[in-house]
DNA sequence: AGATTTATTTTGACTAATCAAAATCACGAT
DNA sequence: ATCGTGATTTTGATTAGTCAAAATAAATCT
């Protein structure tokens, strides 16, 4: 069995490669895992030996099919656990990421399946992130963000891509939750300012960086 | 935070001391944790430094108040998780111990409390073992067993003290579950044989060792 | 008491995961 | 073609937890 350290390396590689095939730079991995770059090099070499990744020295690292399989399973656990914590235990939306971080490594496949059934096989977690299927299929649709979408059009929020408690708190405070409808009324690249409005609400100003963390799709 | 290794050491000390004050022999701990005795010595000295235990060289080890507090919390997590797995996820009675072994170290106090509420504050886990209260109170009543009880009297099963999957399987197969009523019809110390009978059932023979693992109390 | 058995402790070594800091490489700019 | 910069890799150490096997202490049995 993979240790939880290994599971974390693989999971973050998956997240950093957007579910795709790109090489993940060692530095980005180090950043995401909060370890120094040298540690990542060492670990990645071990992971290459065990067949989980392909290491291109001085370039980066890529998941193998096997590594991807493991990573998807961990991600599935993480996101289903988040669903459980929010939907069943009614926990705070912003706090569950930290909890799931631990539980994703402790939960068995058996428990996972039953949890999935209990929750009614959800397709996304409470932040709107897609849950990999048991077969390892991950819906990685490309969405627009509040920083890139068309102006003055009604949009449905589908996902918040910053999992930090602070950002999630901010999102809750301003009702920017998956499912809600918003409209960007103004966007000024020069000043880096985006103004969004919920149907009946007052306009809300946010920076481009923040706006880019909120994924949207046209309302059907 | 205590590592899960530390949590396991403390939990097993608590279990081996029957919730009490007795010194636990190093060998017994090694056995329970499936490590060699030398490892226990090393670890126990570290635990003594951190104030979790008191080490009496060549005699054994005992939990301090702080160690006991941690151990009770872990045990509470273990048993509440078992309840959840059986009552909510409908998992196999005999399999949940292994699962809970992992989860007890990954679950936060916050999640624990909500789980407790969701389950309606149960007092015992599915095997009949008492669940420590949040304040760290553990009901450690002394019960009779099928090996020690009076003969020909109706008794309620309250607990199965062997958590191994094999034994639990056997218990399920023969309907020896907590809550069920049985009567010991015969007990022969010489041959080491105990014969028990469920109200309407055929007599069942079991060895003294096995009988001693089934705790009972008089039917009220 | 003296000898033997049994439990415990010590010693030396190993693995997984990490860091700090020095060495190396690759790439764009001169 | 060389230089400098930034990313990556190496090297040497450290910590937690473990084992094997030798050393020691305590208990038991003549």
XYZ file of C-alpha atoms (C1' of nucleotides) in Angstrom:
500
model
C 0.000 0.000 0.000
C 1.104 3.535 -0.767
C 1.948 5.619 2.292
C -0.058 8.786 2.743
C 3.011 10.781 1.762
C 3.108 8.983 -1.559
C -0.618 9.478 -1.986
C -0.155 13.197 -1.438
C 2.609 13.478 -3.993
C 0.495 11.722 -6.578
C -2.647 13.662 -5.781
C -0.901 16.995 -6.133
C 0.696 15.956 -9.396
C -2.760 15.185 -10.721
C -4.111 18.534 -9.558
C -1.152 20.479 -10.922
C -1.353 18.819 -14.310
C -5.040 19.664 -14.619
C -5.801 16.003 -14.994
C -3.721 15.993 -18.129
C -0.421 14.841 -19.508
C 1.760 17.908 -18.986
C 5.031 17.744 -17.123
C 4.726 19.173 -13.643
C 7.774 21.269 -12.658
C 9.531 20.089 -9.513
C 9.295 23.519 -7.984
C 5.530 23.654 -8.347
C 5.226 20.302 -6.618
C 7.499 21.431 -3.791
C 5.374 24.530 -3.357
C 2.126 22.572 -3.297
C 3.445 20.018 -0.829
C 5.212 22.593 1.333
C 8.581 20.852 1.192
C 11.933 22.013 -0.171
C 12.716 21.192 -3.815
C 15.470 18.734 -2.933
C 12.965 16.594 -1.101
C 10.766 16.418 -4.152
C 13.664 15.315 -6.343
C 14.479 12.484 -3.935
C 10.893 11.402 -3.610
C 10.129 11.589 -7.304
C 13.046 9.314 -8.064
C 11.652 6.752 -5.669
C 8.221 7.152 -7.222
C 9.767 6.585 -10.647
C 11.343 3.362 -9.379
C 7.981 2.118 -8.165
C 6.432 2.916 -11.539
C 4.082 5.652 -10.404
C 5.680 8.488 -12.325
C 7.994 9.243 -15.187
C 10.808 11.594 -14.234
C 12.359 13.849 -16.867
C 15.451 15.162 -15.109
C 15.643 18.966 -15.010
C 12.267 19.181 -16.703
C 9.594 17.801 -14.472
C 7.499 14.794 -13.677
C 4.426 13.116 -15.113
C 2.079 10.470 -13.745
C 2.112 7.027 -15.314
C -1.191 5.237 -15.863
C -0.698 3.478 -12.533
C 0.197 6.687 -10.723
C -2.820 8.368 -12.198
C -5.040 5.512 -11.054
C -3.847 5.897 -7.474
C -4.120 9.685 -7.604
C -7.684 9.572 -8.901
C -8.665 7.197 -6.143
C -7.267 9.536 -3.503
C -8.972 12.520 -5.086
C -12.231 10.597 -5.157
C -11.880 9.862 -1.464
C -11.071 13.463 -0.698
C -14.057 14.858 -2.501
C -16.583 12.288 -1.368
C -15.466 12.812 2.213
C -16.046 16.533 1.744
C -19.549 15.799 0.526
C -20.193 13.676 3.551
C -18.876 16.250 5.988
C -20.988 19.024 4.510
C -24.171 17.179 3.554
C -24.461 14.703 6.391
C -22.506 16.196 9.271
C -23.451 19.771 8.293
C -19.937 20.997 8.762
C -18.681 24.376 7.749
C -18.115 24.592 4.062
C -14.753 26.293 4.495
C -13.314 23.851 7.016
C -13.850 20.512 5.362
C -10.816 20.604 3.097
C -8.439 20.263 6.038
C -10.461 17.417 7.498
C -10.640 15.561 4.215
C -6.885 15.954 3.866
C -6.497 13.500 6.723
C -9.396 11.196 6.039
C -8.564 10.638 2.379
C -5.663 8.437 3.477
C -7.488 6.486 6.155
C -10.641 5.450 4.372
C -10.845 2.075 2.621
C -12.306 1.441 -0.807
C -15.105 -0.498 0.825
C -16.125 2.417 3.024
C -15.711 4.741 0.080
C -18.232 2.832 -1.999
C -20.792 2.807 0.762
C -20.298 6.491 1.388
C -20.785 7.117 -2.303
C -24.065 5.211 -2.260
C -25.222 6.933 0.935
C -24.650 10.313 -0.689
C -26.451 9.283 -3.865
C -23.387 9.165 -6.153
C -22.749 12.915 -6.314
C -20.857 14.288 -9.292
C -19.229 17.246 -7.600
C -18.102 18.101 -4.091
C -19.442 21.081 -2.137
C -16.929 23.432 -3.784
C -18.092 22.319 -7.193
C -15.025 20.219 -7.984
C -15.847 17.105 -10.009
C -15.577 13.747 -8.246
C -13.646 11.074 -10.183
C -15.794 8.040 -10.913
C -14.873 4.694 -9.429
C -13.553 3.733 -12.847
C -11.255 6.738 -12.740
C -13.054 9.065 -15.087
C -12.642 12.722 -14.208
C -14.817 15.343 -15.820
C -12.253 18.021 -16.560
C -14.330 20.437 -18.514
C -12.825 23.839 -19.123
C -14.883 26.592 -17.586
C -14.780 30.350 -17.875
C -14.060 32.383 -14.736
C -15.301 35.736 -13.541
C -12.008 37.057 -14.884
C -12.518 35.711 -18.393
C -16.248 35.452 -19.013
C -18.407 37.700 -21.146
C -19.713 40.820 -19.454
C -23.374 41.506 -18.646
C -24.588 37.963 -19.053
C -26.215 35.754 -16.406
C -23.843 32.982 -15.308
C -24.079 30.076 -12.952
C -21.170 29.528 -10.545
C -19.932 25.963 -10.859
C -16.784 25.861 -8.822
C -14.404 27.680 -6.495
C -10.831 26.707 -7.278
C -9.147 28.088 -4.173
C -9.624 25.730 -1.293
C -8.091 27.949 1.366
C -10.341 28.651 4.319
C -9.891 32.420 3.929
C -11.022 32.481 0.348
C -13.933 30.151 0.990
C -15.013 32.335 3.894
C -14.982 35.318 1.586
C -16.986 33.406 -1.000
C -19.630 32.433 1.539
C -19.832 35.945 2.914
C -20.679 37.263 -0.504
C -22.908 34.439 -1.588
C -20.548 33.299 -4.315
C -21.475 29.639 -3.981
C -21.753 26.927 -6.639
C -25.265 27.076 -8.055
C -25.735 30.795 -7.535
C -26.278 33.119 -10.487
C -24.103 36.184 -11.064
C -23.387 38.767 -13.694
C -20.132 40.617 -14.317
C -21.103 44.250 -14.808
C -17.676 45.654 -15.425
C -14.133 44.513 -15.971
C -11.120 46.771 -16.178
C -7.909 44.980 -17.021
C -5.827 48.064 -16.406
C -6.930 48.522 -12.807
C -7.330 44.769 -12.358
C -10.836 45.222 -11.051
C -13.915 43.121 -11.704
C -17.373 44.123 -10.589
C -19.947 41.365 -10.176
C -23.595 41.516 -9.213
C -25.914 38.842 -7.931
C -29.406 39.076 -9.353
C -30.883 41.195 -6.596
C -27.729 42.270 -4.847
C -25.453 45.257 -4.708
C -22.361 45.242 -6.896
C -19.266 43.602 -5.486
C -15.727 44.516 -6.478
C -12.970 41.943 -6.540
C -9.469 41.693 -7.950
C -8.670 39.813 -11.117
C -6.812 37.095 -9.224
C -9.801 36.411 -6.992
C -12.207 36.574 -9.923
C -10.119 33.938 -11.704
C -10.788 31.473 -8.922
C -14.525 31.427 -9.540
C -15.567 29.175 -12.395
C -18.835 29.837 -14.194
C -20.939 28.519 -17.046
C -23.791 30.043 -19.043
C -27.170 29.566 -17.364
C -29.129 27.043 -19.354
C -0.182 16.367 18.043
C 0.479 12.743 18.910
C 1.426 10.608 15.921
C -0.798 7.652 15.229
C 1.971 5.383 16.508
C 1.884 7.172 19.838
C -1.894 7.018 19.884
C -1.730 3.289 19.344
C 0.727 2.753 22.172
C -1.460 4.700 24.551
C -4.680 3.053 23.413
C -3.296 -0.427 23.898
C -1.957 0.442 27.331
C -5.425 1.545 28.298
C -6.975 -1.655 26.960
C -4.364 -3.876 28.601
C -4.766 -2.208 31.972
C -8.522 -2.714 31.875
C -9.006 1.003 32.189
C -7.257 0.850 35.530
C -4.006 1.670 37.266
C -2.097 -1.593 36.926
C 1.363 -1.742 35.417
C 1.293 -3.130 31.899
C 4.214 -5.499 31.216
C 6.374 -4.479 28.268
C 5.971 -7.884 26.681
C 2.201 -7.642 26.658
C 2.410 -4.285 24.933
C 4.842 -5.629 22.363
C 2.485 -8.508 21.679
C -0.545 -6.239 21.315
C 1.266 -3.825 19.015
C 2.973 -6.544 17.016
C 6.469 -5.138 17.513
C 9.546 -6.631 19.204
C 10.028 -5.916 22.912
C 13.083 -3.728 22.349
C 10.991 -1.340 20.287
C 8.515 -0.967 23.114
C 11.264 -0.138 25.587
C 12.582 2.605 23.314
C 9.160 4.028 22.635
C 8.020 3.905 26.220
C 11.048 5.907 27.304
C 10.139 8.593 24.794
C 6.552 8.504 26.015
C 7.784 8.932 29.564
C 9.787 11.992 28.499
C 6.690 13.538 26.965
C 4.750 12.887 30.144
C 2.275 10.391 28.757
C 3.385 7.417 30.809
C 5.325 6.455 33.869
C 7.982 3.841 33.188
C 9.028 1.443 35.934
C 12.166 -0.186 34.513
C 11.975 -3.970 34.369
C 8.449 -3.875 35.703
C 6.152 -2.231 33.239
C 4.450 0.969 32.271
C 1.428 2.922 33.407
C -0.520 5.801 31.837
C -0.317 9.214 33.444
C -3.469 11.310 33.670
C -2.480 13.022 30.427
C -1.718 9.723 28.686
C -5.020 8.348 29.806
C -6.823 11.391 28.482
C -5.316 10.888 25.047
C -5.955 7.145 25.110
C -9.605 7.586 26.045
C -10.076 10.047 23.215
C -8.627 7.584 20.723
C -10.774 4.781 22.082
C -13.828 6.993 21.843
C -13.021 7.689 18.214
C -12.478 4.019 17.502
C -15.769 2.927 18.968
C -17.897 5.727 17.613
C -16.466 5.085 14.162
C -17.437 1.429 14.551
C -20.975 2.483 15.389
C -21.090 4.667 12.328
C -19.781 1.961 10.040
C -22.285 -0.597 11.265
C -25.366 1.552 11.901
C -25.122 4.035 9.072
C -23.030 2.362 6.404
C -24.403 -1.096 7.237
C -20.992 -2.663 7.134
C -20.174 -6.156 8.240
C -20.027 -6.402 11.976
C -16.826 -8.416 11.891
C -14.908 -6.144 9.534
C -15.279 -2.753 11.147
C -12.515 -3.129 13.704
C -9.819 -3.013 11.031
C -11.405 -0.013 9.390
C -11.751 1.878 12.650
C -8.097 1.141 13.386
C -7.183 3.531 10.586
C -9.920 6.097 10.977
C -9.429 6.617 14.708
C -6.231 8.508 13.944
C -7.556 10.605 11.084
C -10.758 11.957 12.549
C -10.827 15.337 14.283
C -12.564 16.115 17.558
C -14.977 18.301 15.661
C -16.026 15.477 13.347
C -16.159 13.146 16.310
C -18.695 15.295 18.126
C -20.926 15.555 15.108
C -20.721 11.837 14.507
C -21.660 11.267 18.130
C -24.716 13.481 17.742
C -25.699 11.863 14.449
C -25.638 8.455 16.111
C -27.647 9.669 19.081
C -24.858 9.475 21.675
C -24.591 5.692 21.887
C -23.144 4.160 25.031
C -21.653 1.042 23.505
C -20.231 0.093 20.137
C -21.648 -2.761 18.028
C -19.557 -5.336 19.911
C -20.955 -4.124 23.194
C -17.804 -2.312 24.311
C -18.507 0.880 26.253
C -17.752 4.194 24.554
C -15.798 6.666 26.692
C -17.702 9.898 27.203
C -16.322 13.139 25.859
C -15.271 13.975 29.383
C -13.272 10.752 29.506
C -15.499 8.609 31.643
C -15.354 4.931 30.792
C -17.923 2.512 32.146
C -15.748 -0.401 33.133
C -18.246 -2.612 34.832
C -17.132 -6.156 35.549
C -19.282 -8.708 33.805
C -19.576 -12.474 34.065
C -18.740 -14.556 31.007
C -20.193 -17.756 29.625
C -17.200 -19.420 31.276
C -17.935 -18.034 34.748
C -21.675 -17.422 34.970
C -24.246 -19.425 36.858
C -25.679 -22.407 35.013
C -29.296 -22.724 33.837
C -30.175 -19.091 34.154
C -31.297 -16.731 31.377
C -28.563 -14.186 30.559
C -28.259 -11.267 28.208
C -25.102 -11.001 26.133
C -23.550 -7.581 26.617
C -20.211 -7.777 24.923
C -17.793 -9.808 22.817
C -14.240 -9.208 23.953
C -12.410 -10.747 21.015
C -12.349 -8.320 18.142
C -10.768 -10.692 15.625
C -12.762 -11.156 12.450
C -12.731 -14.963 12.841
C -14.211 -14.921 16.287
C -16.795 -12.329 15.407
C -17.793 -14.376 12.369
C -18.273 -17.368 14.621
C -20.344 -15.278 17.013
C -22.609 -14.022 14.254
C -23.012 -17.501 12.800
C -24.320 -18.751 16.112
C -26.375 -15.724 17.000
C -24.198 -14.826 19.964
C -24.695 -11.087 19.578
C -25.004 -8.382 22.201
C -28.623 -8.152 23.268
C -29.427 -11.817 22.648
C -30.504 -14.067 25.501
C -28.710 -17.350 26.271
C -28.526 -19.988 28.951
C -25.542 -22.152 29.852
C -26.920 -25.676 30.207
C -23.724 -27.412 31.126
C -20.159 -26.612 32.052
C -17.395 -29.156 32.516
C -14.112 -27.692 33.705
C -12.303 -30.989 33.243
C -13.082 -31.316 29.553
C -13.074 -27.532 29.124
C -16.468 -27.657 27.474
C -19.369 -25.253 27.842
C -22.792 -25.921 26.377
C -25.016 -22.919 25.739
C -28.531 -22.700 24.414
C -30.432 -19.810 22.916
C -34.057 -19.686 23.966
C -35.464 -21.620 21.076
C -32.257 -23.023 19.666
C -30.303 -26.235 19.683
C -27.468 -26.533 22.196
C -24.091 -25.186 21.119
C -20.774 -26.457 22.445
C -17.800 -24.156 22.825
C -14.444 -24.264 24.580
C -13.782 -22.473 27.825
C -11.483 -19.964 26.159
C -14.156 -18.997 23.670
C -16.856 -18.908 26.342
C -14.705 -16.511 28.344
C -14.831 -14.000 25.538
C -18.584 -13.550 25.782
C -19.687 -11.211 28.543
C -23.177 -11.554 30.006
C -25.417 -10.032 32.629
C -28.602 -11.278 34.287
C -31.722 -10.479 32.309
C -33.626 -7.768 34.127
C 22.710 -20.767 47.513
C 23.528 -21.704 42.652
C 21.773 -22.573 38.144
C 18.445 -21.855 34.707
C 14.782 -19.686 32.497
C 12.293 -15.574 31.129
C 11.518 -10.666 30.604
C 13.613 -6.483 29.635
C 17.041 -3.387 28.024
C 20.921 -2.097 25.102
C 23.400 -1.665 20.945
C 23.984 -1.111 16.174
C 21.735 -0.856 11.917
C 17.976 0.214 8.687
C 13.983 2.782 6.102
C 11.000 6.715 5.045
C 10.790 11.390 4.881
C 12.616 15.472 5.592
C 15.948 19.961 5.591
C 20.046 23.068 4.631
C 23.305 24.292 1.763
C 26.497 23.514 -1.947
C 26.919 21.981 -6.774
C 25.133 21.680 -11.320
C 22.553 22.570 -15.304
C 19.901 25.140 -18.923
C 18.360 29.116 -20.909
C 17.947 33.787 -22.329
C 20.637 38.110 -22.694
C 24.295 40.199 -23.926
C 30.436 32.227 -27.092
C 30.037 33.582 -22.363
C 27.518 35.194 -18.346
C 24.256 35.260 -15.008
C 19.973 33.727 -13.089
C 16.818 30.573 -11.540
C 15.469 25.843 -11.229
C 17.038 21.387 -10.093
C 19.938 17.937 -8.138
C 23.427 16.326 -4.787
C 25.325 15.687 -0.436
C 25.354 15.136 4.352
C 22.460 15.239 8.507
C 18.312 14.569 11.232
C 13.987 12.428 13.232
C 10.524 8.718 14.029
C 9.920 4.139 14.210
C 11.455 -0.227 13.641
C 14.330 -5.022 13.950
C 18.007 -8.496 15.289
C 20.792 -10.027 18.450
C 23.674 -9.516 22.503
C 23.682 -8.116 27.437
C 21.478 -7.754 31.777
C 18.351 -8.335 35.519
C 14.785 -10.784 37.946
C 12.329 -14.737 39.139
C 12.024 -19.664 39.715
C 13.556 -24.219 40.615
C 15.923 -27.349 42.430
